[in-house]
XYZ file of N, CA and C in Angstrom:
396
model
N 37.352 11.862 63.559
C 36.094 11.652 64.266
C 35.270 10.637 63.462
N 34.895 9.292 64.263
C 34.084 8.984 63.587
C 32.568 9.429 62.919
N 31.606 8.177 62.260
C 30.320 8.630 62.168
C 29.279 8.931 63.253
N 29.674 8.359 64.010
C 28.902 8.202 65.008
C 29.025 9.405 66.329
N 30.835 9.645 66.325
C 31.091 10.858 67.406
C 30.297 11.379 66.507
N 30.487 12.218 65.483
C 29.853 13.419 64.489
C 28.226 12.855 64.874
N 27.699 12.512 64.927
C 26.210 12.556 65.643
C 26.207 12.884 66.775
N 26.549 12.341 67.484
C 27.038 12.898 69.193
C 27.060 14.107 69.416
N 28.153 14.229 68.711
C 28.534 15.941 68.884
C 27.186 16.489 68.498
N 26.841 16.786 67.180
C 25.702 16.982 66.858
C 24.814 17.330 68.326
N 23.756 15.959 68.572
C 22.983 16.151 69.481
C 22.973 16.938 70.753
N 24.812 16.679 71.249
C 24.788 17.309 72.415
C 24.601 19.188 71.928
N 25.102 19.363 71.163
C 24.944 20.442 70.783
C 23.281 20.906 70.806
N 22.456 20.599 69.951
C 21.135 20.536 70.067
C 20.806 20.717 71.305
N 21.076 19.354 72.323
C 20.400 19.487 73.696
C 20.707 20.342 74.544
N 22.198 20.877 74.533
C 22.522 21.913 75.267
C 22.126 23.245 74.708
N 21.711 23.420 73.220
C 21.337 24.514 73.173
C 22.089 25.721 72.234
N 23.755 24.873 72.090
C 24.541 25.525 70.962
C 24.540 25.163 69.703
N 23.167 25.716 69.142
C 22.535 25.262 67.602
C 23.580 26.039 66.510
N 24.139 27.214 67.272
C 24.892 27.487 65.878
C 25.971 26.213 65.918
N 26.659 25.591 67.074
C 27.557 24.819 66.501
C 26.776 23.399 65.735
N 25.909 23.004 66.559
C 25.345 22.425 65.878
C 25.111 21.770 63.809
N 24.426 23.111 63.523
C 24.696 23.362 62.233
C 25.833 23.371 61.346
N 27.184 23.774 62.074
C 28.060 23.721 61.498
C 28.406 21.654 61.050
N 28.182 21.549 61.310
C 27.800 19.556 61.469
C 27.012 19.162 60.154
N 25.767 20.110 59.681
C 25.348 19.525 58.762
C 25.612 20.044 57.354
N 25.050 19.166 56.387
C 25.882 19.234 55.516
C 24.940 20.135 53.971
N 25.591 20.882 53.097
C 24.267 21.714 52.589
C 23.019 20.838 51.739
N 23.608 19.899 51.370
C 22.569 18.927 50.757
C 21.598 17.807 51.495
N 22.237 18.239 52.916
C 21.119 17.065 54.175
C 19.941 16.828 54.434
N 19.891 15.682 54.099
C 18.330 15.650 54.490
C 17.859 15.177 56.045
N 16.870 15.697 56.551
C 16.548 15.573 58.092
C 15.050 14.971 57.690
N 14.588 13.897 58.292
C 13.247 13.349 58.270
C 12.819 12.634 59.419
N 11.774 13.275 59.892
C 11.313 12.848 61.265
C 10.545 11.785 60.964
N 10.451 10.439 60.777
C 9.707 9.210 60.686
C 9.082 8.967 59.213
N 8.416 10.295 58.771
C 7.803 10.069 57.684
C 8.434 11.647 57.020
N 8.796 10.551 55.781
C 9.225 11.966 54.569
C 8.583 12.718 54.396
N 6.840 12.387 54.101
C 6.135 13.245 53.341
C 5.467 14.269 54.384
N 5.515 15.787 54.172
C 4.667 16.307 55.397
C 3.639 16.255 55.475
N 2.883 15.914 56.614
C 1.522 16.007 57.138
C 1.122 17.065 58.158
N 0.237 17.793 57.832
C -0.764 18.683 58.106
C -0.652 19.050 59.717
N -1.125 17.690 60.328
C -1.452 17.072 61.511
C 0.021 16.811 62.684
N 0.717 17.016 61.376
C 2.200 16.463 62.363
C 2.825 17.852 61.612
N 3.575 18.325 62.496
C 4.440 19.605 61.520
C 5.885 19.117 61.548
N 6.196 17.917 62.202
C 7.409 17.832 62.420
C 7.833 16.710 61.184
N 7.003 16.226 60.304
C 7.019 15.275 59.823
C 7.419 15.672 58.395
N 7.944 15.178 57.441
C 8.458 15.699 56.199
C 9.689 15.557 56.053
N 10.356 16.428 54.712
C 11.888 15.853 54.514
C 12.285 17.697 54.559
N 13.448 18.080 55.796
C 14.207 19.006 55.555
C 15.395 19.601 54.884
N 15.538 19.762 54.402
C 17.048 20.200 53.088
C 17.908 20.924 54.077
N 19.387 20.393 54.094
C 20.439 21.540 54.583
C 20.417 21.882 56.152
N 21.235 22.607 56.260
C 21.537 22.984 57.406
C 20.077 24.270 57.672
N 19.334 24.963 57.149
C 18.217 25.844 57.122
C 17.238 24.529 57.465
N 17.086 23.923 56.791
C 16.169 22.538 57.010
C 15.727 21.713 58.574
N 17.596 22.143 58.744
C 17.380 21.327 60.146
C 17.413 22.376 61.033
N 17.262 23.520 60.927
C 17.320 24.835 62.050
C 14.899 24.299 61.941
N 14.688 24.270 60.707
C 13.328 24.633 60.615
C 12.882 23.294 61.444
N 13.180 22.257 61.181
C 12.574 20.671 62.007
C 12.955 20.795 63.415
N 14.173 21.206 63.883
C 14.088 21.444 65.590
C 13.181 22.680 65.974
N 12.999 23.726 65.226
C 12.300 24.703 65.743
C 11.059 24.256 65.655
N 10.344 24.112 64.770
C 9.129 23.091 64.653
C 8.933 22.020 66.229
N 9.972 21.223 66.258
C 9.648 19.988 67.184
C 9.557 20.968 68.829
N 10.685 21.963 68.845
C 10.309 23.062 69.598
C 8.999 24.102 69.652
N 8.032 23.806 69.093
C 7.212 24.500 69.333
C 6.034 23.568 69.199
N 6.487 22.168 69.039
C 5.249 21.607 69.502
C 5.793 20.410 70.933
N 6.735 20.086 70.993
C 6.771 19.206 72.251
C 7.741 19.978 73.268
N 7.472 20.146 74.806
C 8.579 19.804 75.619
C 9.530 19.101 75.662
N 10.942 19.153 75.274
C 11.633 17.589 75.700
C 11.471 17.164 77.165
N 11.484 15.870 77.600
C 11.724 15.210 78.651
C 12.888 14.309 78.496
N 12.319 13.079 78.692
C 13.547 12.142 78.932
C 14.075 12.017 77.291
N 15.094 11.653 77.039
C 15.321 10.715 75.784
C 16.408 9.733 76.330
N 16.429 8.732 75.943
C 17.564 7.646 76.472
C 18.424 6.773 75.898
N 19.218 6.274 75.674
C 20.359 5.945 74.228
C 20.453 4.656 74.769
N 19.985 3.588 74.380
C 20.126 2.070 74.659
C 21.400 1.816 74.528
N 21.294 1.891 72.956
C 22.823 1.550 72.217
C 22.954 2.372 70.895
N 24.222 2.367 70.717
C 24.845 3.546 69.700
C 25.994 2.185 68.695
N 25.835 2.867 67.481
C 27.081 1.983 66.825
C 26.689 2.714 65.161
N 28.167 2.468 64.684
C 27.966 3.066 63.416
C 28.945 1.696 62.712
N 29.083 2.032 61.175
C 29.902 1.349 60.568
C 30.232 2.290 59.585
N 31.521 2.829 58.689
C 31.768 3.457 58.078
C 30.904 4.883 58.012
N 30.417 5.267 56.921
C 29.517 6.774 56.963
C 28.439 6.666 57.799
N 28.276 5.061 58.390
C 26.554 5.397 58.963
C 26.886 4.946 60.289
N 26.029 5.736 60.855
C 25.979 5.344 62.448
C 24.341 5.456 62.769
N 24.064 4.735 63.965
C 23.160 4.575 64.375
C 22.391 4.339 65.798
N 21.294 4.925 66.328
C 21.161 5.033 67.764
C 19.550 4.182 68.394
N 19.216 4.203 69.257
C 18.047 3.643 69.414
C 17.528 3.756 70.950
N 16.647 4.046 71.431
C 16.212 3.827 72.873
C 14.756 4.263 72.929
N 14.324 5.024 74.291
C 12.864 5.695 74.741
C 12.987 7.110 74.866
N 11.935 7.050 74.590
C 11.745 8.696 74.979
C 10.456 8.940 75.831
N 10.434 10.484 76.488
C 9.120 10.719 77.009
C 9.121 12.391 77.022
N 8.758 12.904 75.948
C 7.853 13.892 75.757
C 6.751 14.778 75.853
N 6.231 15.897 76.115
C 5.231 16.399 76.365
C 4.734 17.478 75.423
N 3.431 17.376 74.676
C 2.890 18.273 74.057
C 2.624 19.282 74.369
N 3.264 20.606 73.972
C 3.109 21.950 74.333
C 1.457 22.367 74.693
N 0.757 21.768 73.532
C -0.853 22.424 73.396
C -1.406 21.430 74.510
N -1.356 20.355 74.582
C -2.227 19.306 75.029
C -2.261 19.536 76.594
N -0.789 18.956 76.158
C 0.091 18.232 77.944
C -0.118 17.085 78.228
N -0.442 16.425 77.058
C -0.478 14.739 77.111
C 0.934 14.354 76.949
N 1.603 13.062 77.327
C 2.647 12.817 77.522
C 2.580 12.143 75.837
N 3.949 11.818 75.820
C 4.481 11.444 73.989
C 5.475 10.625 74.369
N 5.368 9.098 75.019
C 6.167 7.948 75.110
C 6.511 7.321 73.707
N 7.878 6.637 73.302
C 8.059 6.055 72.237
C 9.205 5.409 72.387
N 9.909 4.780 71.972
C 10.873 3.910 71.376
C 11.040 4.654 70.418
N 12.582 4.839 69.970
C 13.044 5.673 68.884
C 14.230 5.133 68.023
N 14.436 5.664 66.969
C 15.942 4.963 66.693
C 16.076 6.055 65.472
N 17.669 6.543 65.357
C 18.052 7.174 64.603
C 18.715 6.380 63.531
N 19.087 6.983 62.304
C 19.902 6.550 61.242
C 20.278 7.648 60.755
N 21.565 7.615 60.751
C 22.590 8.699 60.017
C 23.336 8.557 58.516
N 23.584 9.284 58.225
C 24.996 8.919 57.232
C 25.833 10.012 57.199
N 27.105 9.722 57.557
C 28.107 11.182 57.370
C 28.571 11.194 56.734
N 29.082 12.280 55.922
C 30.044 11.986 54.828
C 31.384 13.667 54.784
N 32.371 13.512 54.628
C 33.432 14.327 55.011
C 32.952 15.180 56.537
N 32.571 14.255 57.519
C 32.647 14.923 58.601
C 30.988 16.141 59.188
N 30.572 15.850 58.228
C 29.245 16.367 57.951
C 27.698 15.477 58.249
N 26.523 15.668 58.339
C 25.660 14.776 58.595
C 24.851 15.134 57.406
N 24.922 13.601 56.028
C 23.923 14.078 55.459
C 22.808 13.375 55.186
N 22.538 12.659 56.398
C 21.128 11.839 55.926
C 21.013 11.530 57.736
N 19.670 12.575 58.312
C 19.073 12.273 59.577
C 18.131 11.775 59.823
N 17.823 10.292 60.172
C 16.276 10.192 59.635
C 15.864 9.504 61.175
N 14.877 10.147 61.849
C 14.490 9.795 63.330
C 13.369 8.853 63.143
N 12.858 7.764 63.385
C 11.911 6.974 63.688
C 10.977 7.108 65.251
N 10.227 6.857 65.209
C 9.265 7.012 66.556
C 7.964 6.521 66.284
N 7.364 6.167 67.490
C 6.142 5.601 67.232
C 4.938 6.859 66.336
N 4.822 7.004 65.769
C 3.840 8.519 64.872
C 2.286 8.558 65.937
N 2.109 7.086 65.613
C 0.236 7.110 66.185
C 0.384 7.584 68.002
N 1.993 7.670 68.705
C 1.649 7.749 70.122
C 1.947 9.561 69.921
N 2.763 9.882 68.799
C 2.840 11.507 68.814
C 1.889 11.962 67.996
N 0.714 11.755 67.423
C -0.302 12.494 67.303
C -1.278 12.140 67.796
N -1.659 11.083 68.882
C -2.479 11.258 69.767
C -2.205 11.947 70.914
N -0.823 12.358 71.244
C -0.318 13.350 72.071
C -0.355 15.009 72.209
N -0.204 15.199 70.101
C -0.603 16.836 69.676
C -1.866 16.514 69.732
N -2.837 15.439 69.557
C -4.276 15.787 68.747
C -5.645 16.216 70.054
């Protein structure tokens, strides 16, 4: 499997909802970072997660503050351990119900079949004027 199926798999897992397989994907030293490493207050989804516990805590988090809606995969491509994704999204804030439009792009790195570097990009200023 490449780097890139091993994300795939990953996500579909996530989106459909089979998080235990999911997890089995990541790797114990992984780091998961939603745009910005450092956590902020204001954003709960934001910070650096450790491990497979890490990334159970950043989807449950992003689950309890946005609805998913659309997300959309422009283009996908990896090269050796790293693969990489990019498109739109459209989101909805649980508290608000303001919508959370963005352009997104992932960066991975796998290594023995495992995911250990998830790092999601998104516009920040359109998702916390969306929670705020």
């Amino acid at each position: 499997m490449t780097s890139l199926d091993t994300v795939q798999t990953f996500l579909k897992h996530v989106f459909s909802g089979t998080l235990e397989e999911a997890w089995t994907l990541v790797a114990p030293d992984a780091q998961f970072i939603s745009a910005r490493p450092v956590p902020n207050p204001r954003v709960p989804v934001h910070g650096t997660f450790a491990g497979p516990a890490g990334a159970r805590e950043f989807f449950r988090r992003f689950a309890e503050l946005l609805e998913p809606g659309e997300f959309n995969v422009t283009a996908s491509f990896s090269e050796g351990e790293h693969a990489a994704m990019y498109g739109n999204l459209r989101h909805r804030s649980r508290e608000t119900g303001r919508d959370f439009p963005s352009n997104w792009a992932l960066v991975c790195r796998v290594q023995q079949g495992q995911i250990a570097l998830y790092h999601f990009y998104e516009d920040t200023a359109a998702l916390e004027a969306a929670i705020a």
